[in-house]
Amino acid sequence: MWIFIIKIICVYLSAVGFGLIINLPHKALNAAGINGVIGWLVYFTILQNFGGLASANFFGGLSVGLVSIVVARFKKMPAILFDVPGLVPLVPGGQAYNAIKNFALGNYNVAFDFLAQVIWIAGSIALGFIVAELCLKVEKRVRKITGSKPII
Amino acid sequence: MENVSIEYEQCVIDTCVLAGKIMIESGSEMTRVDDTIKRIAKNAGMEDAKAYITITGIIMSGSRNIGAQVTPIEKREFDMEKIAKVNQLSRQFAAKSISIEDFHDNLVHIDDLVAKFPLWLQMLGAAMISGPLVLVFRNNLKDVIITGIVGMLGWLVYYLLSKYIRVRVLSEFVAAIVIAVLAVLVVRFGLGTKVDDVIVGSLMPLVPGIPVTNSVRDALSGNLISGPARGIEALISAGALGFGVAIVLHFM
């Protein structure tokens, strides 16, 4: 249990740290960190309870995308400010490294195994992002037809 | 629009092209650039302005009275605050609280308006990415602090090299070599426990996350020139990092 809480703090720190590197505005740093935590929690919950890297990463990416769109409206800043740092904890760094290492050591079968995982994970995260943007477009369209005010 | 002067139109086109250039240089996705340029032109009363935007240049034409503008884009870095600033200026222009001349002036002097984080804070950021992610990815609590230090040094090497050499691939390659050598040494001297975990964590600040995300977005939103181009950029960066690590692992 303790390790879980420490992990959440670590996810927050890593998202804020990436924000420092890519020069986020000061006001966006905290929101980016929280966005990272939410995305990672969704990813972790699905991975633990249902299994499957693709679905976990898809829903992780989807929640990061949706939260960043909502926060972007709230703060009147572009959404890309929040979704790029929020993505950092989901990046398949370990698998990519294993692929490279096994290529270097000549174990091509293992390397291709890990490479397939990397492509699969990256693809599902990107698909989650696209679906989040699609939700935004649908919402705009619905608002245009019904003429209602935005909720957020 | 018959009543607007040629100077005014020229200024609008200049502003649009400059805004687009700054956004692409800072790492924005193409849809946003396209949207911002069209919005500025529309708010300035030039409905028929057209822009052709790619990752390496912008071509934009106004009405028949003035010529088209071409801007090459040569450098690409990541500076989210500039994107936010352009966005904010565009909003202010839409609300008519600044004129187009002020807008253009602000864009020209954007380097003075936007503050960068100092180097020590960026290094702290690199440490904050490297260390914690070892725990998140690898469940390894022992190596968190030492990975943070190695990642910080790797980022410092990358930062200094890209400041003075300006070839991104080369600085990534050298930084990866430095990280791998440091990781091996650290474990040999008993400061860390697993070489693999230290390398994975320390490489995270250098991983091309933004180009990959932007590449997929651009390609799927129909921008078939910028999407693959960014993908190749990300692939070259990843390849440089991978080769750097692979060489060191081979010899040590």
PDB file of N, CA and C in Angstrom, chain A residues 61-145:
ATOM      1  N   GLY A  61      -4.531   6.887 -22.189  1.00  0.00           N
ATOM      2  CA  GLY A  61      -4.390   7.986 -23.146  1.00  0.00           C
ATOM      3  C   GLY A  61      -5.672   8.770 -23.289  1.00  0.00           C
ATOM      4  N   LEU A  62      -6.805   8.044 -23.318  1.00  0.00           N
ATOM      5  CA  LEU A  62      -8.109   8.708 -23.458  1.00  0.00           C
ATOM      6  C   LEU A  62      -8.362   9.645 -22.290  1.00  0.00           C
ATOM      7  N   SER A  63      -8.073   9.180 -21.065  1.00  0.00           N
ATOM      8  CA  SER A  63      -8.376  10.038 -19.914  1.00  0.00           C
ATOM      9  C   SER A  63      -7.430  11.230 -19.883  1.00  0.00           C
ATOM     10  N   VAL A  64      -6.147  11.011 -20.242  1.00  0.00           N
ATOM     11  CA  VAL A  64      -5.234  12.166 -20.294  1.00  0.00           C
ATOM     12  C   VAL A  64      -5.741  13.193 -21.304  1.00  0.00           C
ATOM     13  N   GLY A  65      -6.171  12.707 -22.477  1.00  0.00           N
ATOM     14  CA  GLY A  65      -6.661  13.620 -23.500  1.00  0.00           C
ATOM     15  C   GLY A  65      -7.883  14.394 -23.045  1.00  0.00           C
ATOM     16  N   LEU A  66      -8.859  13.675 -22.441  1.00  0.00           N
ATOM     17  CA  LEU A  66     -10.094  14.340 -22.019  1.00  0.00           C
ATOM     18  C   LEU A  66      -9.833  15.354 -20.912  1.00  0.00           C
ATOM     19  N   VAL A  67      -9.036  14.931 -19.906  1.00  0.00           N
ATOM     20  CA  VAL A  67      -8.757  15.842 -18.796  1.00  0.00           C
ATOM     21  C   VAL A  67      -8.036  17.081 -19.314  1.00  0.00           C
ATOM     22  N   SER A  68      -7.090  16.893 -20.263  1.00  0.00           N
ATOM     23  CA  SER A  68      -6.353  18.067 -20.720  1.00  0.00           C
ATOM     24  C   SER A  68      -7.254  19.011 -21.505  1.00  0.00           C
ATOM     25  N   ILE A  69      -8.237  18.459 -22.242  1.00  0.00           N
ATOM     26  CA  ILE A  69      -9.164  19.352 -22.958  1.00  0.00           C
ATOM     27  C   ILE A  69      -9.989  20.169 -21.960  1.00  0.00           C
ATOM     28  N   VAL A  70     -10.478  19.486 -20.910  1.00  0.00           N
ATOM     29  CA  VAL A  70     -11.294  20.174 -19.902  1.00  0.00           C
ATOM     30  C   VAL A  70     -10.467  21.251 -19.197  1.00  0.00           C
ATOM     31  N   VAL A  71      -9.229  20.869 -18.775  1.00  0.00           N
ATOM     32  CA  VAL A  71      -8.377  21.829 -18.070  1.00  0.00           C
ATOM     33  C   VAL A  71      -8.011  22.997 -18.981  1.00  0.00           C
ATOM     34  N   ALA A  72      -7.814  22.684 -20.271  1.00  0.00           N
ATOM     35  CA  ALA A  72      -7.445  23.739 -21.217  1.00  0.00           C
ATOM     36  C   ALA A  72      -8.542  24.793 -21.309  1.00  0.00           C
ATOM     37  N   ARG A  73      -9.794  24.351 -21.292  1.00  0.00           N
ATOM     38  CA  ARG A  73     -10.893  25.330 -21.336  1.00  0.00           C
ATOM     39  C   ARG A  73     -10.963  26.139 -20.052  1.00  0.00           C
ATOM     40  N   PHE A  74     -10.726  25.412 -18.966  1.00  0.00           N
ATOM     41  CA  PHE A  74     -10.793  26.031 -17.653  1.00  0.00           C
ATOM     42  C   PHE A  74      -9.754  27.127 -17.528  1.00  0.00           C
ATOM     43  N   LYS A  75      -8.532  26.842 -17.997  1.00  0.00           N
ATOM     44  CA  LYS A  75      -7.422  27.775 -17.809  1.00  0.00           C
ATOM     45  C   LYS A  75      -7.190  28.663 -19.019  1.00  0.00           C
ATOM     46  N   LYS A  76      -7.953  28.443 -20.099  1.00  0.00           N
ATOM     47  CA  LYS A  76      -7.778  29.212 -21.330  1.00  0.00           C
ATOM     48  C   LYS A  76      -6.361  29.109 -21.887  1.00  0.00           C
ATOM     49  N   MET A  77      -5.846  27.895 -21.948  1.00  0.00           N
ATOM     50  CA  MET A  77      -4.525  27.638 -22.522  1.00  0.00           C
ATOM     51  C   MET A  77      -4.678  26.481 -23.507  1.00  0.00           C
ATOM     52  N   PRO A  78      -3.713  26.306 -24.446  1.00  0.00           N
ATOM     53  CA  PRO A  78      -3.838  25.194 -25.397  1.00  0.00           C
ATOM     54  C   PRO A  78      -3.765  23.833 -24.695  1.00  0.00           C
ATOM     55  N   ALA A  79      -4.480  22.848 -25.245  1.00  0.00           N
ATOM     56  CA  ALA A  79      -4.553  21.536 -24.594  1.00  0.00           C
ATOM     57  C   ALA A  79      -3.216  20.815 -24.612  1.00  0.00           C
ATOM     58  N   ILE A  80      -2.361  21.120 -25.596  1.00  0.00           N
ATOM     59  CA  ILE A  80      -1.091  20.393 -25.717  1.00  0.00           C
ATOM     60  C   ILE A  80      -0.205  20.629 -24.494  1.00  0.00           C
ATOM     61  N   LEU A  81      -0.427  21.742 -23.789  1.00  0.00           N
ATOM     62  CA  LEU A  81       0.359  22.017 -22.588  1.00  0.00           C
ATOM     63  C   LEU A  81       0.141  20.980 -21.507  1.00  0.00           C
ATOM     64  N   PHE A  82      -1.058  20.391 -21.493  1.00  0.00           N
ATOM     65  CA  PHE A  82      -1.359  19.468 -20.400  1.00  0.00           C
ATOM     66  C   PHE A  82      -1.227  18.023 -20.826  1.00  0.00           C
ATOM     67  N   ASP A  83      -1.424  17.715 -22.102  1.00  0.00           N
ATOM     68  CA  ASP A  83      -1.412  16.284 -22.429  1.00  0.00           C
ATOM     69  C   ASP A  83      -0.009  15.733 -22.649  1.00  0.00           C
ATOM     70  N   VAL A  84       0.936  16.558 -23.082  1.00  0.00           N
ATOM     71  CA  VAL A  84       2.292  16.017 -23.267  1.00  0.00           C
ATOM     72  C   VAL A  84       2.942  15.604 -21.943  1.00  0.00           C
ATOM     73  N   PRO A  85       2.925  16.445 -20.886  1.00  0.00           N
ATOM     74  CA  PRO A  85       3.478  15.960 -19.614  1.00  0.00           C
ATOM     75  C   PRO A  85       2.659  14.830 -19.013  1.00  0.00           C
ATOM     76  N   GLY A  86       1.341  14.848 -19.232  1.00  0.00           N
ATOM     77  CA  GLY A  86       0.502  13.808 -18.657  1.00  0.00           C
ATOM     78  C   GLY A  86       0.792  12.431 -19.226  1.00  0.00           C
ATOM     79  N   LEU A  87       1.389  12.434 -20.405  1.00  0.00           N
ATOM     80  CA  LEU A  87       1.661  11.178 -21.100  1.00  0.00           C
ATOM     81  C   LEU A  87       2.910  10.478 -20.591  1.00  0.00           C
ATOM     82  N   VAL A  88       3.798  11.238 -19.929  1.00  0.00           N
ATOM     83  CA  VAL A  88       5.124  10.713 -19.595  1.00  0.00           C
ATOM     84  C   VAL A  88       5.083   9.390 -18.827  1.00  0.00           C
ATOM     85  N   PRO A  89       4.201   9.245 -17.806  1.00  0.00           N
ATOM     86  CA  PRO A  89       4.216   7.970 -17.075  1.00  0.00           C
ATOM     87  C   PRO A  89       3.739   6.781 -17.901  1.00  0.00           C
ATOM     88  N   LEU A  90       3.101   7.022 -19.053  1.00  0.00           N
ATOM     89  CA  LEU A  90       2.585   5.912 -19.853  1.00  0.00           C
ATOM     90  C   LEU A  90       3.565   5.448 -20.924  1.00  0.00           C
ATOM     91  N   VAL A  91       4.600   6.270 -21.198  1.00  0.00           N
ATOM     92  CA  VAL A  91       5.542   5.954 -22.276  1.00  0.00           C
ATOM     93  C   VAL A  91       6.184   4.581 -22.039  1.00  0.00           C
ATOM     94  N   PRO A  92       6.223   3.711 -23.071  1.00  0.00           N
ATOM     95  CA  PRO A  92       6.788   2.371 -22.872  1.00  0.00           C
ATOM     96  C   PRO A  92       8.306   2.376 -22.851  1.00  0.00           C
ATOM     97  N   GLY A  93       8.888   3.041 -21.866  1.00  0.00           N
ATOM     98  CA  GLY A  93      10.342   3.190 -21.817  1.00  0.00           C
ATOM     99  C   GLY A  93      11.061   1.878 -21.571  1.00  0.00           C
ATOM    100  N   GLY A  94      10.539   1.074 -20.645  1.00  0.00           N
ATOM    101  CA  GLY A  94      11.204  -0.176 -20.307  1.00  0.00           C
ATOM    102  C   GLY A  94      11.256  -1.136 -21.485  1.00  0.00           C
ATOM    103  N   GLN A  95      10.110  -1.268 -22.179  1.00  0.00           N
ATOM    104  CA  GLN A  95      10.068  -2.187 -23.318  1.00  0.00           C
ATOM    105  C   GLN A  95      10.987  -1.717 -24.435  1.00  0.00           C
ATOM    106  N   ALA A  96      10.991  -0.391 -24.695  1.00  0.00           N
ATOM    107  CA  ALA A  96      11.838   0.133 -25.770  1.00  0.00           C
ATOM    108  C   ALA A  96      13.305  -0.161 -25.454  1.00  0.00           C
ATOM    109  N   TYR A  97      13.665   0.031 -24.183  1.00  0.00           N
ATOM    110  CA  TYR A  97      15.046  -0.212 -23.798  1.00  0.00           C
ATOM    111  C   TYR A  97      15.398  -1.684 -23.969  1.00  0.00           C
ATOM    112  N   ASN A  98      14.488  -2.580 -23.558  1.00  0.00           N
ATOM    113  CA  ASN A  98      14.757  -4.009 -23.701  1.00  0.00           C
ATOM    114  C   ASN A  98      14.923  -4.395 -25.167  1.00  0.00           C
ATOM    115  N   ALA A  99      14.099  -3.764 -26.039  1.00  0.00           N
ATOM    116  CA  ALA A  99      14.222  -4.058 -27.464  1.00  0.00           C
ATOM    117  C   ALA A  99      15.617  -3.679 -27.957  1.00  0.00           C
ATOM    118  N   ILE A 100      16.050  -2.443 -27.614  1.00  0.00           N
ATOM    119  CA  ILE A 100      17.363  -1.961 -28.069  1.00  0.00           C
ATOM    120  C   ILE A 100      18.470  -2.861 -27.527  1.00  0.00           C
ATOM    121  N   LYS A 101      18.353  -3.196 -26.250  1.00  0.00           N
ATOM    122  CA  LYS A 101      19.418  -3.997 -25.624  1.00  0.00           C
ATOM    123  C   LYS A 101      19.551  -5.351 -26.308  1.00  0.00           C
ATOM    124  N   ASN A 102      18.401  -5.989 -26.586  1.00  0.00           N
ATOM    125  CA  ASN A 102      18.466  -7.302 -27.202  1.00  0.00           C
ATOM    126  C   ASN A 102      18.919  -7.244 -28.650  1.00  0.00           C
ATOM    127  N   PHE A 103      18.598  -6.129 -29.323  1.00  0.00           N
ATOM    128  CA  PHE A 103      19.163  -5.947 -30.668  1.00  0.00           C
ATOM    129  C   PHE A 103      20.684  -5.884 -30.590  1.00  0.00           C
ATOM    130  N   ALA A 104      21.171  -5.106 -29.599  1.00  0.00           N
ATOM    131  CA  ALA A 104      22.617  -4.929 -29.478  1.00  0.00           C
ATOM    132  C   ALA A 104      23.308  -6.236 -29.127  1.00  0.00           C
ATOM    133  N   LEU A 105      22.636  -7.071 -28.326  1.00  0.00           N
ATOM    134  CA  LEU A 105      23.262  -8.317 -27.901  1.00  0.00           C
ATOM    135  C   LEU A 105      23.034  -9.452 -28.889  1.00  0.00           C
ATOM    136  N   GLY A 106      22.220  -9.195 -29.921  1.00  0.00           N
ATOM    137  CA  GLY A 106      22.046 -10.207 -30.958  1.00  0.00           C
ATOM    138  C   GLY A 106      20.878 -11.150 -30.742  1.00  0.00           C
ATOM    139  N   ASN A 107      20.055 -10.939 -29.688  1.00  0.00           N
ATOM    140  CA  ASN A 107      18.871 -11.790 -29.496  1.00  0.00           C
ATOM    141  C   ASN A 107      17.705 -11.197 -30.268  1.00  0.00           C
ATOM    142  N   TYR A 108      17.668 -11.443 -31.575  1.00  0.00           N
ATOM    143  CA  TYR A 108      16.698 -10.730 -32.395  1.00  0.00           C
ATOM    144  C   TYR A 108      15.268 -11.155 -32.104  1.00  0.00           C
ATOM    145  N   ASN A 109      15.057 -12.405 -31.756  1.00  0.00           N
ATOM    146  CA  ASN A 109      13.684 -12.847 -31.494  1.00  0.00           C
ATOM    147  C   ASN A 109      13.087 -12.112 -30.306  1.00  0.00           C
ATOM    148  N   VAL A 110      13.855 -12.056 -29.208  1.00  0.00           N
ATOM    149  CA  VAL A 110      13.380 -11.334 -28.022  1.00  0.00           C
ATOM    150  C   VAL A 110      13.193  -9.866 -28.349  1.00  0.00           C
ATOM    151  N   ALA A 111      14.135  -9.314 -29.139  1.00  0.00           N
ATOM    152  CA  ALA A 111      14.073  -7.889 -29.468  1.00  0.00           C
ATOM    153  C   ALA A 111      12.793  -7.564 -30.222  1.00  0.00           C
ATOM    154  N   PHE A 112      12.448  -8.402 -31.218  1.00  0.00           N
ATOM    155  CA  PHE A 112      11.237  -8.123 -31.990  1.00  0.00           C
ATOM    156  C   PHE A 112       9.993  -8.253 -31.123  1.00  0.00           C
ATOM    157  N   ASP A 113      10.062  -9.183 -30.166  1.00  0.00           N
ATOM    158  CA  ASP A 113       8.970  -9.321 -29.203  1.00  0.00           C
ATOM    159  C   ASP A 113       8.698  -8.002 -28.486  1.00  0.00           C
ATOM    160  N   PHE A 114       9.779  -7.412 -27.952  1.00  0.00           N
ATOM    161  CA  PHE A 114       9.621  -6.155 -27.215  1.00  0.00           C
ATOM    162  C   PHE A 114       9.237  -5.012 -28.149  1.00  0.00           C
ATOM    163  N   LEU A 115       9.789  -5.032 -29.367  1.00  0.00           N
ATOM    164  CA  LEU A 115       9.477  -3.971 -30.322  1.00  0.00           C
ATOM    165  C   LEU A 115       7.988  -3.989 -30.655  1.00  0.00           C
ATOM    166  N   ALA A 116       7.446  -5.181 -30.821  1.00  0.00           N
ATOM    167  CA  ALA A 116       6.007  -5.297 -31.105  1.00  0.00           C
ATOM    168  C   ALA A 116       5.213  -4.704 -29.955  1.00  0.00           C
ATOM    169  N   GLN A 117       5.659  -4.978 -28.718  1.00  0.00           N
ATOM    170  CA  GLN A 117       4.965  -4.401 -27.555  1.00  0.00           C
ATOM    171  C   GLN A 117       5.002  -2.882 -27.587  1.00  0.00           C
ATOM    172  N   VAL A 118       6.192  -2.329 -27.928  1.00  0.00           N
ATOM    173  CA  VAL A 118       6.328  -0.862 -27.966  1.00  0.00           C
ATOM    174  C   VAL A 118       5.363  -0.265 -28.969  1.00  0.00           C
ATOM    175  N   ILE A 119       5.327  -0.850 -30.175  1.00  0.00           N
ATOM    176  CA  ILE A 119       4.451  -0.308 -31.223  1.00  0.00           C
ATOM    177  C   ILE A 119       2.993  -0.419 -30.791  1.00  0.00           C
ATOM    178  N   TRP A 120       2.651  -1.534 -30.204  1.00  0.00           N
ATOM    179  CA  TRP A 120       1.283  -1.789 -29.753  1.00  0.00           C
ATOM    180  C   TRP A 120       0.869  -0.751 -28.703  1.00  0.00           C
ATOM    181  N   ILE A 121       1.758  -0.526 -27.709  1.00  0.00           N
ATOM    182  CA  ILE A 121       1.433   0.419 -26.637  1.00  0.00           C
ATOM    183  C   ILE A 121       1.337   1.837 -27.174  1.00  0.00           C
ATOM    184  N   ALA A 122       2.339   2.233 -27.985  1.00  0.00           N
ATOM    185  CA  ALA A 122       2.327   3.602 -28.524  1.00  0.00           C
ATOM    186  C   ALA A 122       1.087   3.823 -29.364  1.00  0.00           C
ATOM    187  N   GLY A 123       0.719   2.814 -30.164  1.00  0.00           N
ATOM    188  CA  GLY A 123      -0.476   2.933 -30.997  1.00  0.00           C
ATOM    189  C   GLY A 123      -1.728   3.101 -30.162  1.00  0.00           C
ATOM    190  N   SER A 124      -1.836   2.341 -29.060  1.00  0.00           N
ATOM    191  CA  SER A 124      -3.074   2.461 -28.277  1.00  0.00           C
ATOM    192  C   SER A 124      -3.153   3.803 -27.556  1.00  0.00           C
ATOM    193  N   ILE A 125      -1.993   4.309 -27.091  1.00  0.00           N
ATOM    194  CA  ILE A 125      -2.020   5.640 -26.454  1.00  0.00           C
ATOM    195  C   ILE A 125      -2.478   6.686 -27.467  1.00  0.00           C
ATOM    196  N   ALA A 126      -1.891   6.617 -28.676  1.00  0.00           N
ATOM    197  CA  ALA A 126      -2.249   7.604 -29.706  1.00  0.00           C
ATOM    198  C   ALA A 126      -3.720   7.496 -30.056  1.00  0.00           C
ATOM    199  N   LEU A 127      -4.233   6.266 -30.131  1.00  0.00           N
ATOM    200  CA  LEU A 127      -5.650   6.085 -30.445  1.00  0.00           C
ATOM    201  C   LEU A 127      -6.518   6.700 -29.351  1.00  0.00           C
ATOM    202  N   GLY A 128      -6.100   6.537 -28.089  1.00  0.00           N
ATOM    203  CA  GLY A 128      -6.838   7.159 -26.995  1.00  0.00           C
ATOM    204  C   GLY A 128      -6.908   8.668 -27.166  1.00  0.00           C
ATOM    205  N   PHE A 129      -5.781   9.264 -27.570  1.00  0.00           N
ATOM    206  CA  PHE A 129      -5.741  10.713 -27.817  1.00  0.00           C
ATOM    207  C   PHE A 129      -6.711  11.115 -28.912  1.00  0.00           C
ATOM    208  N   ILE A 130      -6.684  10.337 -29.997  1.00  0.00           N
ATOM    209  CA  ILE A 130      -7.540  10.667 -31.135  1.00  0.00           C
ATOM    210  C   ILE A 130      -9.009  10.603 -30.717  1.00  0.00           C
ATOM    211  N   VAL A 131      -9.368   9.565 -29.938  1.00  0.00           N
ATOM    212  CA  VAL A 131     -10.766   9.446 -29.505  1.00  0.00           C
ATOM    213  C   VAL A 131     -11.143  10.626 -28.620  1.00  0.00           C
ATOM    214  N   ALA A 132     -10.188  11.077 -27.771  1.00  0.00           N
ATOM    215  CA  ALA A 132     -10.478  12.242 -26.931  1.00  0.00           C
ATOM    216  C   ALA A 132     -10.765  13.471 -27.784  1.00  0.00           C
ATOM    217  N   GLU A 133      -9.957  13.651 -28.853  1.00  0.00           N
ATOM    218  CA  GLU A 133     -10.189  14.807 -29.719  1.00  0.00           C
ATOM    219  C   GLU A 133     -11.509  14.674 -30.468  1.00  0.00           C
ATOM    220  N   LEU A 134     -11.845  13.413 -30.813  1.00  0.00           N
ATOM    221  CA  LEU A 134     -13.116  13.154 -31.481  1.00  0.00           C
ATOM    222  C   LEU A 134     -14.277  13.557 -30.581  1.00  0.00           C
ATOM    223  N   CYS A 135     -14.158  13.238 -29.279  1.00  0.00           N
ATOM    224  CA  CYS A 135     -15.201  13.611 -28.315  1.00  0.00           C
ATOM    225  C   CYS A 135     -15.403  15.123 -28.336  1.00  0.00           C
ATOM    226  N   LEU A 136     -14.272  15.861 -28.384  1.00  0.00           N
ATOM    227  CA  LEU A 136     -14.349  17.321 -28.421  1.00  0.00           C
ATOM    228  C   LEU A 136     -15.119  17.792 -29.645  1.00  0.00           C
ATOM    229  N   LYS A 137     -14.789  17.146 -30.805  1.00  0.00           N
ATOM    230  CA  LYS A 137     -15.444  17.567 -32.043  1.00  0.00           C
ATOM    231  C   LYS A 137     -16.938  17.272 -31.995  1.00  0.00           C
ATOM    232  N   VAL A 138     -17.296  16.088 -31.470  1.00  0.00           N
ATOM    233  CA  VAL A 138     -18.712  15.727 -31.364  1.00  0.00           C
ATOM    234  C   VAL A 138     -19.432  16.711 -30.464  1.00  0.00           C
ATOM    235  N   GLU A 139     -18.782  17.068 -29.358  1.00  0.00           N
ATOM    236  CA  GLU A 139     -19.404  18.000 -28.416  1.00  0.00           C
ATOM    237  C   GLU A 139     -19.643  19.353 -29.065  1.00  0.00           C
ATOM    238  N   LYS A 140     -18.636  19.818 -29.842  1.00  0.00           N
ATOM    239  CA  LYS A 140     -18.792  21.105 -30.528  1.00  0.00           C
ATOM    240  C   LYS A 140     -19.955  21.069 -31.506  1.00  0.00           C
ATOM    241  N   ARG A 141     -20.049  19.924 -32.217  1.00  0.00           N
ATOM    242  CA  ARG A 141     -21.083  19.753 -33.233  1.00  0.00           C
ATOM    243  C   ARG A 141     -22.475  19.773 -32.586  1.00  0.00           C
ATOM    244  N   VAL A 142     -22.576  19.014 -31.463  1.00  0.00           N
ATOM    245  CA  VAL A 142     -23.852  18.953 -30.756  1.00  0.00           C
ATOM    246  C   VAL A 142     -24.245  20.340 -30.270  1.00  0.00           C
ATOM    247  N   ARG A 143     -23.237  21.079 -29.758  1.00  0.00           N
ATOM    248  CA  ARG A 143     -23.530  22.411 -29.250  1.00  0.00           C
ATOM    249  C   ARG A 143     -23.988  23.333 -30.353  1.00  0.00           C
ATOM    250  N   LYS A 144     -23.408  23.142 -31.569  1.00  0.00           N
ATOM    251  CA  LYS A 144     -23.772  23.979 -32.698  1.00  0.00           C
ATOM    252  C   LYS A 144     -25.218  23.713 -33.107  1.00  0.00           C
ATOM    253  N   ILE A 145     -25.611  22.431 -33.085  1.00  0.00           N
ATOM    254  CA  ILE A 145     -26.960  22.078 -33.529  1.00  0.00           C
ATOM    255  C   ILE A 145     -27.991  22.538 -32.495  1.00  0.00           C
TER     256      ILE A 145
END
